[in-house]
Amino acid sequence: MRNSSIISKLDEKTEAIHVETHVNTVLDDLDTIELTQTGKFSWFISIVAAIGGMLFGYDTGIISAVLVYLNDDLGQVLNAGEKELVTSITSGGAFFGAIIAGMTADRFGRKGAIYAGCVLFIVGAVLQAAAYSLAQMTVGRFIVGLGVGSAAMEIVPLYIAEVAPAKYRGRMIGLDNMSITGGQLVSYGIGAALASVAHGWRAMVAIGAVPAIVLLTLLPFCPESPRQLIYHDKPEQAAVVIRRIFPNGTELQVSQKVEHITRHVQDLKTLHAGKSTIWKLKQLYVIPSNLRALIAGCGLMAISQLGGFNSLMYYSSTLFGIVGFSNPVAVGTIIAATNFIFTWVNLMLVDRIGRRRILLCTMWAMALFLALAAIIFHWIPVHHDLTLVNATVGWPADVVLVCMIFYVAFYSSGMGNTAWLSSEFFPMEVRAYSTMMLTCTCWGSNVIVASTFLTQMENTTPSGAFGFYAAICFFGWIAVYFCYPEVKGMTLEDIREIFQHGFGVQRARELQAEAKQKKKMQLQVQGSEELKV
C-alpha cells in the first residue's frame, strides 16, 4: 500500500497515466476530523444548494399541467409529436448544459456554474410565459434545459458531495433530490389551482423563476468547496471552510484535513499538467477502475430514467386523462405527493441502511407494480390516438392509480435518490468529467423517454409500454446485485480503491468492516483516556 500513483497491469497504453491510489494508514490518520461532531454550517450549505433541485422539479411537474391547458394558445392545438417536442427539448438542453458545466467546473469552480444555471432558468421561464408560438415555447424550454443541466442536476450534487462530512453525505446529497420532488409537488398544486384561470399556464411557467431568484440571493453566503479552494491554491480559505464545517475539530485536525485533500489535489495537478481535455476524458475509459465506476454509476442512472418514472411525471395528467379521470391534474398531485413523502424516507434511511441494500429492496417491487399496471390496461381499451373506446372505465382506472402510487413509492425510496449518489464513485481527478457523463446519461435517457412515451403508447398500447418499463426495472435489479457496491460512510478518497477489485462489491464489504473495527478501537482508546483523566 502506498500513496503514489500505480500503473495498472491491466492496461498497457503508454499515453494513459493511471491514478488508482491506495490510501494507506498514514493518510487515513490525516482525516480523523471526520469522526468529530459536525455543525450546522454544512447543512445550511446543502439546503441552499439543494434549492437548485427545485428548478428541475418544478419544470418537470408543471409541464404535465401545461400540456393539458395549452389548448390553442400557441396558435394551434398540439398533436402528440409536438407535445413530445415541447416536453423533451428541455432534456435536450439539459444534456448540452451538462457537457458545458462538466468541461468548465474545475476551471471556474462549482458556484460559478450554479449562478449561470439560475440566470438561464430565469430567462427561459420569461420566454415561455410570453410565448405565442410553438417555436418561442420550444426555445424557452431549451434555455431552461441549459440551466437545469448545467447547475441543478450536475454541479449541485457535486458541490454538496464536496462540502458534506462523509457520514452525512448521502442525506445531504439527498436534500437535492428532496428539493426536486418538493418542486414537483408544488408545481402540481399550482397547476391544479390555476386550472380554471384563463391562460393560467403562463403564470405556471413564470412562477418557475422564483426558486432561481431565491438561490441567486442565498448563494453568496455559501463558500466554494474546500477541494476546489485547494485546487486553486487557496489552502487558507479552505481551512476556514473546514473549520466551519467541523467546528469541534482541533486546529491540528483542520490542518491535517487540508493536508489530506492537498495530497490528492497535488497528485491530480501533476497528472493533468499539460494534458488536454480529450486526454482527461480518456482517463474515464482507459483506466479500468474508472471505467467500472462509470458503468456502475451511469448504468443505474440510465435505468432510473428508462424505467418509466419521468414519463409518468411528464405525462401523468395526460395518462390519467386517458384512463378516464375527470380531473387528471388533481390526480397527478397524488403521485407527486407520494414521490415527495418517500423521497424523505430515502433521505432518512440511505446513510443508515446503505445504497445497495435500498436498491435491492425496492427495484423488484417497481417491476412488479409496472407489470400489474400493464396487465390492468387490458381492461382499458383505447383507440390508436389514445382516446377511450368506452366513455366509462370504472375499477381498472382505480387499480392503475394504485399501481402507480406503489411504483412511485418504491422508486422514490430507492433508485430515485440513490442514482445521484453515484457521483461518490469517482476519484477527484475525473470527478467533474465523470459527473458530467452521469448527468449526460440522465438527460440522454430522459430525452428518449420524453420524446417517445406517447408514440410508444399509441403503437404498442399502454400495456406494451408499461411492460417494457417493467422489464427494464427487473433486469436493472439483477445488474445492481452484481455490479453496484456499497459505499456507505466511506470518504471520497477511500472509495477509489473498491473499483480496483472488479466492481468492488466484495471489496467494499471488506473495507467497511475494517473501518468499523478501526472506529471501535478508537472509541475504546478514547474511553480509556477519559477514565485515566
Short mmCIF file of C-alpha atoms in Angstrom, two decimals:
data_model
loop_
_atom_site.label_atom_id
_atom_site.label_comp_id
_atom_site.label_asym_id
_atom_site.label_seq_id
_atom_site.Cartn_x
_atom_site.Cartn_y
_atom_site.Cartn_z
CA MET A 1 0.00 0.00 0.00
CA ARG A 2 1.42 3.40 -0.97
CA ASN A 3 0.37 6.97 -1.79
CA SER A 4 2.00 7.31 -5.21
CA SER A 5 0.07 6.61 -8.40
CA ILE A 6 0.03 2.98 -9.50
CA ILE A 7 0.25 1.86 -13.11
CA SER A 8 -2.36 -0.80 -13.71
CA LYS A 9 -1.11 -4.03 -15.23
CA LEU A 10 -4.48 -4.36 -16.92
CA ASP A 11 -3.69 -1.60 -19.39
CA GLU A 12 -0.53 -1.29 -21.50
CA LYS A 13 -1.36 2.07 -23.17
CA THR A 14 1.65 4.39 -22.99
CA GLU A 15 -0.43 7.60 -23.02
CA ALA A 16 -2.58 6.63 -20.06
CA ILE A 17 -1.32 7.51 -16.60
CA HIS A 18 -3.30 5.51 -14.09
CA VAL A 19 -4.22 7.16 -10.83
CA GLU A 20 -5.67 4.26 -8.86
CA THR A 21 -4.26 5.29 -5.50
CA HIS A 22 -4.20 3.07 -2.42
CA VAL A 23 -4.85 5.15 0.70
CA ASN A 24 -2.58 3.93 3.49
CA THR A 25 -2.89 4.16 7.24
CA VAL A 26 -0.79 7.33 7.44
CA LEU A 27 -3.11 9.17 5.06
CA ASP A 28 -6.16 7.86 6.90
CA ASP A 29 -4.78 9.35 10.11
CA LEU A 30 -4.96 12.80 8.49
CA ASP A 31 -8.73 12.51 8.20
CA THR A 32 -9.73 11.98 11.86
CA ILE A 33 -11.74 15.22 11.79
CA GLU A 34 -14.45 13.20 10.01
CA LEU A 35 -15.05 11.41 13.34
CA THR A 36 -15.90 14.65 15.16
CA GLN A 37 -19.38 16.15 15.57
CA THR A 38 -20.27 18.38 12.64
CA GLY A 39 -22.00 21.73 12.93
CA LYS A 40 -24.99 23.34 11.22
CA PHE A 41 -22.98 25.16 8.56
CA SER A 42 -22.65 22.15 6.24
CA TRP A 43 -26.41 21.63 6.48
CA PHE A 44 -27.00 25.29 5.61
CA ILE A 45 -24.79 25.00 2.52
CA SER A 46 -26.52 21.79 1.44
CA ILE A 47 -30.01 23.22 1.91
CA VAL A 48 -29.21 26.38 -0.05
CA ALA A 49 -27.55 24.46 -2.87
CA ALA A 50 -30.43 21.98 -2.96
CA ILE A 51 -32.79 24.78 -3.97
CA GLY A 52 -31.25 24.22 -7.38
CA GLY A 53 -33.04 20.88 -7.48
CA MET A 54 -36.35 22.71 -7.30
CA LEU A 55 -35.59 24.23 -10.71
CA PHE A 56 -35.77 20.83 -12.31
CA GLY A 57 -38.55 19.54 -10.07
CA TYR A 58 -40.88 22.43 -10.76
CA ASP A 59 -40.29 22.30 -14.51
CA THR A 60 -40.83 18.53 -14.61
CA GLY A 61 -44.14 18.77 -12.79
CA ILE A 62 -45.56 21.93 -14.35
CA ILE A 63 -45.20 20.76 -17.95
CA SER A 64 -47.68 17.99 -17.16
CA ALA A 65 -50.36 20.60 -16.36
CA VAL A 66 -49.26 22.98 -19.13
CA LEU A 67 -49.80 20.29 -21.79
CA VAL A 68 -53.39 19.89 -20.62
CA TYR A 69 -54.23 23.62 -20.58
CA LEU A 70 -52.27 24.96 -23.58
CA ASN A 71 -55.21 24.49 -25.94
CA ASP A 72 -54.53 26.70 -28.99
CA ASP A 73 -52.63 29.49 -27.15
CA LEU A 74 -49.55 28.79 -29.28
CA GLY A 75 -51.53 29.30 -32.49
CA GLN A 76 -52.53 25.66 -32.84
CA VAL A 77 -53.66 22.64 -30.83
CA LEU A 78 -50.58 20.50 -30.31
CA ASN A 79 -50.57 16.92 -31.54
CA ALA A 80 -48.73 14.05 -29.78
CA GLY A 81 -45.44 14.70 -31.60
CA GLU A 82 -45.49 18.43 -30.80
CA LYS A 83 -46.24 17.70 -27.14
CA GLU A 84 -43.27 15.34 -27.07
CA LEU A 85 -41.11 18.08 -28.63
CA VAL A 86 -42.12 20.70 -26.05
CA THR A 87 -41.50 18.20 -23.27
CA SER A 88 -38.27 16.59 -24.43
CA ILE A 89 -36.47 19.73 -25.67
CA THR A 90 -35.76 20.70 -22.06
CA SER A 91 -33.96 17.39 -21.57
CA GLY A 92 -32.03 18.05 -24.77
CA GLY A 93 -30.96 21.46 -23.47
CA ALA A 94 -30.00 19.87 -20.15
CA PHE A 95 -27.81 17.37 -22.00
CA PHE A 96 -25.74 20.14 -23.58
CA GLY A 97 -25.80 22.20 -20.37
CA ALA A 98 -24.31 19.24 -18.52
CA ILE A 99 -21.48 18.97 -21.06
CA ILE A 100 -20.65 22.68 -20.78
CA ALA A 101 -20.73 22.58 -16.97
CA GLY A 102 -18.60 19.46 -16.84
CA MET A 103 -15.95 20.99 -19.08
CA THR A 104 -15.71 24.19 -17.01
CA ALA A 105 -16.49 23.09 -13.43
CA ASP A 106 -12.85 22.67 -12.39
CA ARG A 107 -11.68 25.87 -14.05
CA PHE A 108 -14.35 28.23 -12.70
CA GLY A 109 -15.45 26.38 -9.56
CA ARG A 110 -18.80 24.93 -8.57
CA LYS A 111 -20.57 28.16 -7.62
CA GLY A 112 -20.00 29.81 -10.99
CA ALA A 113 -21.94 27.10 -12.80
CA ILE A 114 -24.80 27.38 -10.29
CA TYR A 115 -25.01 31.15 -10.85
CA ALA A 116 -25.10 30.65 -14.62
CA GLY A 117 -27.80 28.00 -14.33
CA CYS A 118 -30.05 30.31 -12.30
CA VAL A 119 -29.76 33.10 -14.86
CA LEU A 120 -30.55 30.73 -17.74
CA PHE A 121 -33.57 29.36 -15.92
CA ILE A 122 -34.99 32.84 -15.31
CA VAL A 123 -34.55 33.82 -18.98
CA GLY A 124 -36.17 30.58 -20.13
CA ALA A 125 -39.14 30.99 -17.79
CA VAL A 126 -39.81 34.50 -19.08
CA LEU A 127 -39.65 33.34 -22.72
CA GLN A 128 -42.13 30.54 -22.02
CA ALA A 129 -44.59 32.79 -20.21
CA ALA A 130 -44.56 35.24 -23.13
CA ALA A 131 -44.76 32.58 -25.87
CA TYR A 132 -47.41 32.82 -28.59
CA SER A 133 -45.87 30.28 -30.96
CA LEU A 134 -44.56 26.74 -30.76
CA ALA A 135 -41.10 27.98 -31.80
CA GLN A 136 -40.80 30.50 -28.93
CA MET A 137 -42.09 27.98 -26.41
CA THR A 138 -39.53 25.48 -27.66
CA VAL A 139 -36.67 27.99 -27.39
CA GLY A 140 -37.71 28.97 -23.87
CA ARG A 141 -37.83 25.36 -22.75
CA PHE A 142 -34.44 24.66 -24.35
CA ILE A 143 -32.86 27.55 -22.41
CA VAL A 144 -34.45 26.28 -19.20
CA GLY A 145 -32.89 22.93 -20.01
CA LEU A 146 -29.44 24.51 -20.33
CA GLY A 147 -29.86 25.94 -16.84
CA VAL A 148 -31.18 22.73 -15.34
CA GLY A 149 -28.42 20.61 -16.86
CA SER A 150 -25.56 22.96 -16.05
CA ALA A 151 -26.45 23.56 -12.42
CA ALA A 152 -29.45 21.86 -10.87
CA MET A 153 -28.70 18.27 -11.84
CA GLU A 154 -24.91 18.16 -12.16
CA ILE A 155 -23.00 20.78 -10.21
CA VAL A 156 -25.32 20.96 -7.19
CA PRO A 157 -24.87 17.26 -6.22
CA LEU A 158 -21.13 17.56 -6.91
CA TYR A 159 -20.85 20.71 -4.78
CA ILE A 160 -22.78 19.14 -1.90
CA ALA A 161 -20.65 15.98 -2.08
CA GLU A 162 -17.50 18.07 -1.68
CA VAL A 163 -18.67 20.06 1.35
CA ALA A 164 -20.55 17.28 3.17
CA PRO A 165 -19.00 15.26 6.01
CA ALA A 166 -18.66 11.61 4.96
CA LYS A 167 -21.19 10.31 7.49
CA TYR A 168 -23.92 12.68 6.29
CA ARG A 169 -23.07 12.86 2.59
CA GLY A 170 -25.88 10.57 1.46
CA ARG A 171 -28.53 12.56 3.30
CA MET A 172 -27.09 15.91 2.23
CA ILE A 173 -26.98 14.96 -1.43
CA GLY A 174 -30.47 13.58 -0.89
CA LEU A 175 -31.62 17.09 0.00
CA ASP A 176 -31.18 17.97 -3.68
CA ASN A 177 -33.49 15.14 -4.66
CA MET A 178 -35.87 16.16 -1.87
CA SER A 179 -35.96 19.62 -3.40
CA ILE A 180 -36.70 18.12 -6.81
CA THR A 181 -39.70 16.18 -5.52
CA GLY A 182 -40.80 19.18 -3.48
CA GLY A 183 -40.72 21.28 -6.63
CA GLN A 184 -42.80 18.67 -8.43
CA LEU A 185 -45.38 18.64 -5.64
CA VAL A 186 -45.60 22.43 -5.59
CA SER A 187 -45.96 22.54 -9.37
CA TYR A 188 -48.89 20.10 -9.32
CA GLY A 189 -50.58 22.16 -6.62
CA ILE A 190 -50.10 25.36 -8.61
CA GLY A 191 -51.28 23.60 -11.76
CA ALA A 192 -54.48 22.49 -10.05
CA ALA A 193 -55.02 25.95 -8.50
CA LEU A 194 -54.68 27.75 -11.84
CA ALA A 195 -56.61 25.17 -13.84
CA SER A 196 -59.72 27.35 -14.12
CA VAL A 197 -57.82 30.59 -14.81
CA ALA A 198 -57.83 31.75 -18.43
CA HIS A 199 -54.36 31.24 -19.90
CA GLY A 200 -53.24 30.21 -16.43
CA TRP A 201 -50.40 28.12 -17.87
CA ARG A 202 -48.44 31.36 -18.44
CA ALA A 203 -48.42 32.06 -14.72
CA MET A 204 -47.49 28.42 -14.10
CA VAL A 205 -44.25 28.64 -16.11
CA ALA A 206 -43.42 32.17 -14.89
CA ILE A 207 -43.51 31.06 -11.25
CA GLY A 208 -40.68 28.67 -12.12
CA ALA A 209 -38.26 31.62 -11.96
CA VAL A 210 -38.90 32.07 -8.21
CA PRO A 211 -36.57 29.31 -6.89
CA ALA A 212 -33.82 30.55 -9.23
CA ILE A 213 -34.12 34.06 -7.79
CA VAL A 214 -34.05 32.71 -4.22
CA LEU A 215 -30.93 30.66 -4.96
CA LEU A 216 -29.21 33.67 -6.53
CA THR A 217 -29.93 35.60 -3.33
CA LEU A 218 -28.63 33.00 -0.88
CA LEU A 219 -25.67 31.56 -2.78
CA PRO A 220 -23.26 34.43 -1.84
CA PHE A 221 -23.49 33.21 1.78
CA CYS A 222 -22.08 29.79 0.78
CA PRO A 223 -18.32 29.21 0.30
CA GLU A 224 -16.60 27.40 -2.52
CA SER A 225 -15.87 23.76 -1.66
CA PRO A 226 -12.58 23.09 0.22
CA ARG A 227 -11.39 20.78 -2.54
CA GLN A 228 -11.88 23.48 -5.15
CA LEU A 229 -10.18 26.12 -2.98
CA ILE A 230 -7.15 23.89 -2.53
CA TYR A 231 -7.21 23.07 -6.24
CA HIS A 232 -6.94 26.81 -6.93
CA ASP A 233 -4.08 27.25 -4.39
CA LYS A 234 -6.15 28.75 -1.58
CA PRO A 235 -5.42 26.44 1.39
CA GLU A 236 -6.00 29.19 3.98
CA GLN A 237 -9.53 29.78 2.71
CA ALA A 238 -10.09 26.02 2.59
CA ALA A 239 -9.05 25.77 6.25
CA VAL A 240 -11.61 28.43 7.17
CA VAL A 241 -14.37 26.47 5.44
CA ILE A 242 -13.29 23.17 7.00
CA ARG A 243 -13.25 24.82 10.42
CA ARG A 244 -16.86 25.95 9.93
CA ILE A 245 -17.96 22.53 8.68
CA PHE A 246 -16.23 20.75 11.59
CA PRO A 247 -16.48 23.25 14.49
CA ASN A 248 -15.49 20.60 17.05
CA GLY A 249 -12.29 19.67 15.28
CA THR A 250 -8.92 20.78 16.67
CA GLU A 251 -6.57 23.08 14.77
CA LEU A 252 -4.33 20.05 14.21
CA GLN A 253 -7.22 18.10 12.67
CA VAL A 254 -8.13 21.05 10.44
CA SER A 255 -4.56 21.31 9.15
CA GLN A 256 -4.45 17.54 8.68
CA LYS A 257 -7.67 17.63 6.66
CA VAL A 258 -6.15 20.36 4.46
CA GLU A 259 -3.05 18.23 4.00
CA HIS A 260 -5.20 15.17 3.29
CA ILE A 261 -7.04 16.95 0.46
CA THR A 262 -3.85 18.69 -0.73
CA ARG A 263 -2.06 15.41 -1.32
CA HIS A 264 -4.81 14.20 -3.61
CA VAL A 265 -5.03 17.57 -5.36
CA GLN A 266 -1.27 17.64 -5.94
CA ASP A 267 -1.43 14.19 -7.49
CA LEU A 268 -4.25 15.48 -9.66
CA LYS A 269 -2.33 18.57 -10.80
CA THR A 270 0.78 16.55 -11.53
CA LEU A 271 -1.28 14.14 -13.55
CA HIS A 272 -3.12 16.83 -15.55
CA ALA A 273 -0.16 19.15 -16.17
CA GLY A 274 -0.10 19.92 -19.88
CA LYS A 275 -2.91 17.48 -20.62
CA SER A 276 -5.78 18.27 -22.99
CA THR A 277 -9.49 17.92 -22.32
CA ILE A 278 -9.59 14.89 -24.62
CA TRP A 279 -6.86 13.26 -22.56
CA LYS A 280 -8.78 13.91 -19.35
CA LEU A 281 -11.96 12.40 -20.78
CA LYS A 282 -9.93 9.45 -21.99
CA GLN A 283 -8.98 8.60 -18.40
CA LEU A 284 -12.58 7.61 -17.76
CA TYR A 285 -12.24 4.78 -20.25
CA VAL A 286 -8.60 3.65 -20.38
CA ILE A 287 -8.25 3.21 -16.61
CA PRO A 288 -10.17 0.04 -15.68
CA SER A 289 -11.24 1.21 -12.22
CA ASN A 290 -12.63 4.48 -13.61
CA LEU A 291 -14.46 2.63 -16.36
CA ARG A 292 -16.05 0.23 -13.90
CA ALA A 293 -17.17 3.12 -11.70
CA LEU A 294 -18.60 4.84 -14.78
CA ILE A 295 -20.50 1.71 -15.83
CA ALA A 296 -21.95 1.22 -12.35
CA GLY A 297 -22.95 4.87 -11.91
CA CYS A 298 -24.21 5.60 -15.42
CA GLY A 299 -25.89 2.21 -15.67
CA LEU A 300 -28.03 2.87 -12.60
CA MET A 301 -28.78 6.39 -13.84
CA ALA A 302 -29.96 5.07 -17.21
CA ILE A 303 -32.20 2.51 -15.51
CA SER A 304 -33.68 5.22 -13.26
CA GLN A 305 -34.74 7.22 -16.33
CA LEU A 306 -35.65 4.42 -18.75
CA GLY A 307 -37.68 2.64 -16.07
CA GLY A 308 -40.66 4.91 -16.75
CA PHE A 309 -40.73 7.33 -13.83
CA ASN A 310 -40.13 10.55 -15.74
CA SER A 311 -42.65 9.59 -18.41
CA LEU A 312 -45.14 9.37 -15.56
CA MET A 313 -44.11 12.78 -14.19
CA TYR A 314 -44.12 14.49 -17.61
CA TYR A 315 -47.36 12.95 -18.83
CA SER A 316 -49.23 11.99 -15.65
CA SER A 317 -52.09 14.38 -16.35
CA THR A 318 -52.33 13.07 -19.91
CA LEU A 319 -52.12 9.46 -18.70
CA PHE A 320 -54.81 9.83 -16.04
CA GLY A 321 -56.97 11.64 -18.56
CA ILE A 322 -56.58 8.63 -20.87
CA VAL A 323 -57.73 6.16 -18.21
CA GLY A 324 -60.83 8.24 -17.53
CA PHE A 325 -60.25 10.54 -14.55
CA SER A 326 -62.20 13.81 -14.88
CA ASN A 327 -59.58 15.94 -13.06
CA PRO A 328 -56.24 14.42 -14.12
CA VAL A 329 -54.07 17.23 -12.73
CA ALA A 330 -55.52 16.77 -9.24
CA VAL A 331 -54.96 13.01 -9.53
CA GLY A 332 -51.38 13.69 -10.60
CA THR A 333 -50.92 15.60 -7.36
CA ILE A 334 -51.36 12.30 -5.50
CA ILE A 335 -48.40 10.88 -7.44
CA ALA A 336 -46.30 13.98 -6.72
CA ALA A 337 -47.15 13.82 -3.00
CA THR A 338 -46.18 10.13 -2.88
CA ASN A 339 -42.91 10.98 -4.60
CA PHE A 340 -42.16 13.71 -2.04
CA ILE A 341 -43.01 11.64 1.03
CA PHE A 342 -40.98 8.59 0.03
CA THR A 343 -38.01 10.68 -1.06
CA TRP A 344 -37.95 11.83 2.57
CA VAL A 345 -37.98 8.16 3.61
CA ASN A 346 -34.90 7.58 1.45
CA LEU A 347 -33.23 10.64 2.92
CA MET A 348 -33.67 9.24 6.44
CA LEU A 349 -32.53 5.71 5.61
CA VAL A 350 -29.82 5.98 2.96
CA ASP A 351 -26.88 6.54 5.33
CA ARG A 352 -28.17 4.01 7.84
CA ILE A 353 -29.21 1.12 5.62
CA GLY A 354 -26.91 1.81 2.68
CA ARG A 355 -27.34 2.49 -1.03
CA ARG A 356 -27.06 -1.07 -2.30
CA ARG A 357 -29.49 -2.61 0.18
CA ILE A 358 -32.14 0.04 -0.56
CA LEU A 359 -31.86 -0.65 -4.29
CA LEU A 360 -32.13 -4.41 -3.88
CA CYS A 361 -35.18 -3.99 -1.63
CA THR A 362 -37.11 -1.66 -3.96
CA MET A 363 -36.31 -2.29 -7.63
CA TRP A 364 -38.03 -5.68 -7.83
CA ALA A 365 -41.21 -4.07 -6.46
CA MET A 366 -41.06 -1.34 -9.12
CA ALA A 367 -41.01 -4.05 -11.80
CA LEU A 368 -43.90 -5.86 -10.10
CA PHE A 369 -46.29 -2.89 -10.00
CA LEU A 370 -45.43 -1.79 -13.54
CA ALA A 371 -46.21 -5.32 -14.72
CA LEU A 372 -49.52 -5.25 -12.83
CA ALA A 373 -50.41 -1.93 -14.46
CA ALA A 374 -49.58 -3.40 -17.88
CA ILE A 375 -51.98 -6.28 -17.19
CA ILE A 376 -54.78 -3.98 -15.94
CA PHE A 377 -54.56 -1.84 -19.08
CA HIS A 378 -56.07 -4.86 -20.87
CA TRP A 379 -59.39 -3.76 -19.35
CA ILE A 380 -58.92 -0.14 -20.50
CA PRO A 381 -59.17 -0.39 -24.30
CA VAL A 382 -58.06 2.71 -26.21
CA HIS A 383 -58.00 3.78 -29.85
CA HIS A 384 -54.71 4.39 -31.65
CA ASP A 385 -54.97 8.10 -30.80
CA LEU A 386 -55.20 7.15 -27.08
CA THR A 387 -58.86 8.04 -26.72
CA LEU A 388 -61.05 5.66 -24.72
CA VAL A 389 -63.16 3.07 -26.54
CA ASN A 390 -65.72 3.25 -23.72
CA ALA A 391 -66.71 6.52 -22.04
CA THR A 392 -66.52 4.99 -18.56
CA VAL A 393 -63.68 2.88 -17.19
CA GLY A 394 -64.52 2.07 -13.58
CA TRP A 395 -62.38 -0.10 -11.34
CA PRO A 396 -59.43 -0.61 -13.76
CA ALA A 397 -58.63 3.12 -13.59
CA ASP A 398 -58.51 2.98 -9.80
CA VAL A 399 -56.25 -0.09 -9.88
CA VAL A 400 -53.86 1.64 -12.33
CA LEU A 401 -53.70 4.62 -9.97
CA VAL A 402 -52.91 2.33 -7.01
CA CYS A 403 -50.18 0.58 -9.03
CA MET A 404 -48.64 3.91 -9.94
CA ILE A 405 -48.70 5.06 -6.31
CA PHE A 406 -46.86 1.92 -5.17
CA TYR A 407 -44.44 2.13 -8.11
CA VAL A 408 -43.58 5.75 -7.28
CA ALA A 409 -43.25 4.93 -3.57
CA PHE A 410 -40.63 2.25 -4.27
CA TYR A 411 -38.88 4.40 -6.88
CA SER A 412 -38.62 7.44 -4.60
CA SER A 413 -37.50 5.49 -1.55
CA GLY A 414 -34.85 3.70 -3.63
CA MET A 415 -33.47 4.44 -7.07
CA GLY A 416 -34.78 7.98 -7.47
CA ASN A 417 -32.31 9.44 -4.99
CA THR A 418 -29.65 6.75 -4.96
CA ALA A 419 -28.81 7.12 -8.65
CA TRP A 420 -27.45 10.61 -7.96
CA LEU A 421 -25.30 9.37 -5.10
CA SER A 422 -23.18 7.56 -7.68
CA SER A 423 -21.13 10.74 -8.03
CA GLU A 424 -19.39 9.39 -4.91
CA PHE A 425 -17.80 6.64 -7.02
CA PHE A 426 -15.45 8.87 -8.95
CA PRO A 427 -11.95 9.97 -7.81
CA MET A 428 -11.24 13.68 -7.83
CA GLU A 429 -9.01 13.61 -10.91
CA VAL A 430 -12.01 12.65 -13.07
CA ARG A 431 -14.88 13.73 -10.82
CA ALA A 432 -16.04 16.72 -12.86
CA TYR A 433 -15.97 14.81 -16.15
CA SER A 434 -17.47 11.65 -14.70
CA THR A 435 -20.28 13.64 -13.08
CA MET A 436 -20.80 15.25 -16.48
CA MET A 437 -21.14 11.78 -18.01
CA LEU A 438 -23.54 10.77 -15.23
CA THR A 439 -25.71 13.80 -15.92
CA CYS A 440 -25.49 13.32 -19.69
CA THR A 441 -26.68 9.74 -19.18
CA CYS A 442 -29.62 11.11 -17.20
CA TRP A 443 -30.61 13.61 -19.84
CA GLY A 444 -29.89 11.38 -22.82
CA SER A 445 -32.16 8.71 -21.35
CA ASN A 446 -34.65 11.42 -20.41
CA VAL A 447 -34.82 12.64 -24.00
CA ILE A 448 -35.56 9.10 -25.17
CA VAL A 449 -38.40 8.65 -22.69
CA ALA A 450 -39.94 12.13 -23.08
CA SER A 451 -39.84 12.03 -26.89
CA THR A 452 -41.25 8.52 -27.31
CA PHE A 453 -43.75 7.86 -24.49
CA LEU A 454 -46.94 8.97 -26.25
CA THR A 455 -45.82 7.43 -29.54
CA GLN A 456 -44.93 4.18 -27.77
CA MET A 457 -48.36 4.16 -26.08
CA GLU A 458 -50.03 4.62 -29.48
CA ASN A 459 -48.01 1.96 -31.30
CA THR A 460 -47.55 -0.73 -28.62
CA THR A 461 -50.63 0.06 -26.49
CA PRO A 462 -50.35 1.14 -22.84
CA SER A 463 -49.85 -2.50 -21.84
CA GLY A 464 -46.83 -2.82 -24.11
CA ALA A 465 -45.29 0.44 -22.88
CA PHE A 466 -45.62 -0.39 -19.19
CA GLY A 467 -44.50 -3.97 -19.75
CA PHE A 468 -41.34 -2.61 -21.40
CA TYR A 469 -40.62 -0.38 -18.40
CA ALA A 470 -41.20 -3.31 -16.04
CA ALA A 471 -38.60 -5.40 -17.89
CA ILE A 472 -36.01 -2.60 -17.61
CA CYS A 473 -36.54 -2.37 -13.84
CA PHE A 474 -36.30 -6.15 -13.39
CA PHE A 475 -33.06 -6.59 -15.33
CA GLY A 476 -31.69 -3.46 -13.67
CA TRP A 477 -32.32 -5.11 -10.29
CA ILE A 478 -30.19 -8.07 -11.36
CA ALA A 479 -27.41 -5.76 -12.59
CA VAL A 480 -27.34 -3.92 -9.26
CA TYR A 481 -26.82 -7.21 -7.41
CA PHE A 482 -23.65 -7.99 -9.35
CA CYS A 483 -22.22 -4.55 -10.18
CA TYR A 484 -23.21 -1.92 -7.60
CA PRO A 485 -21.01 -1.80 -4.44
CA GLU A 486 -21.95 -0.33 -1.07
CA VAL A 487 -20.01 2.89 -0.20
CA LYS A 488 -21.96 3.98 2.88
CA GLY A 489 -19.84 6.07 5.24
CA MET A 490 -16.67 5.91 3.14
CA THR A 491 -14.68 9.05 2.34
CA LEU A 492 -14.44 10.18 -1.29
CA GLU A 493 -10.71 9.46 -1.20
CA ASP A 494 -11.29 5.91 0.06
CA ILE A 495 -13.98 4.95 -2.44
CA ARG A 496 -11.49 4.91 -5.33
CA GLU A 497 -9.95 1.66 -4.08
CA ILE A 498 -13.01 -0.56 -4.35
CA PHE A 499 -13.21 -0.43 -8.15
CA GLN A 500 -9.66 -1.72 -8.41
CA HIS A 501 -11.18 -5.09 -7.45
CA GLY A 502 -13.71 -5.67 -10.24
CA PHE A 503 -16.95 -3.89 -9.49
CA GLY A 504 -15.90 -3.91 -5.86
CA VAL A 505 -18.98 -5.45 -4.24
CA GLN A 506 -16.94 -7.79 -2.06
CA ARG A 507 -14.02 -5.34 -1.55
CA ALA A 508 -16.44 -2.68 -0.32
CA ARG A 509 -17.71 -5.08 2.35
CA GLU A 510 -14.15 -5.74 3.49
CA LEU A 511 -13.20 -2.04 3.68
CA GLN A 512 -16.31 -1.16 5.64
CA ALA A 513 -15.66 -3.98 8.09
CA GLU A 514 -12.10 -2.67 8.57
CA ALA A 515 -13.36 0.89 9.07
CA LYS A 516 -15.93 -0.29 11.58
CA GLN A 517 -13.28 -2.16 13.55
CA LYS A 518 -10.92 0.82 13.46
CA LYS A 519 -13.62 3.18 14.74
CA LYS A 520 -14.46 0.74 17.53
CA MET A 521 -10.79 0.64 18.60
CA GLN A 522 -10.54 4.46 18.53
CA LEU A 523 -13.60 4.76 20.76
CA GLN A 524 -12.12 2.24 23.18
CA VAL A 525 -8.85 4.22 23.32
CA GLN A 526 -10.74 7.48 23.90
CA GLY A 527 -12.77 5.83 26.66
CA SER A 528 -9.62 4.57 28.36
CA GLU A 529 -8.02 8.01 28.24
CA GLU A 530 -11.15 9.61 29.74
CA LEU A 531 -11.10 7.09 32.59
CA LYS A 532 -7.46 7.90 33.30
CA VAL A 533 -8.27 11.60 33.48
#
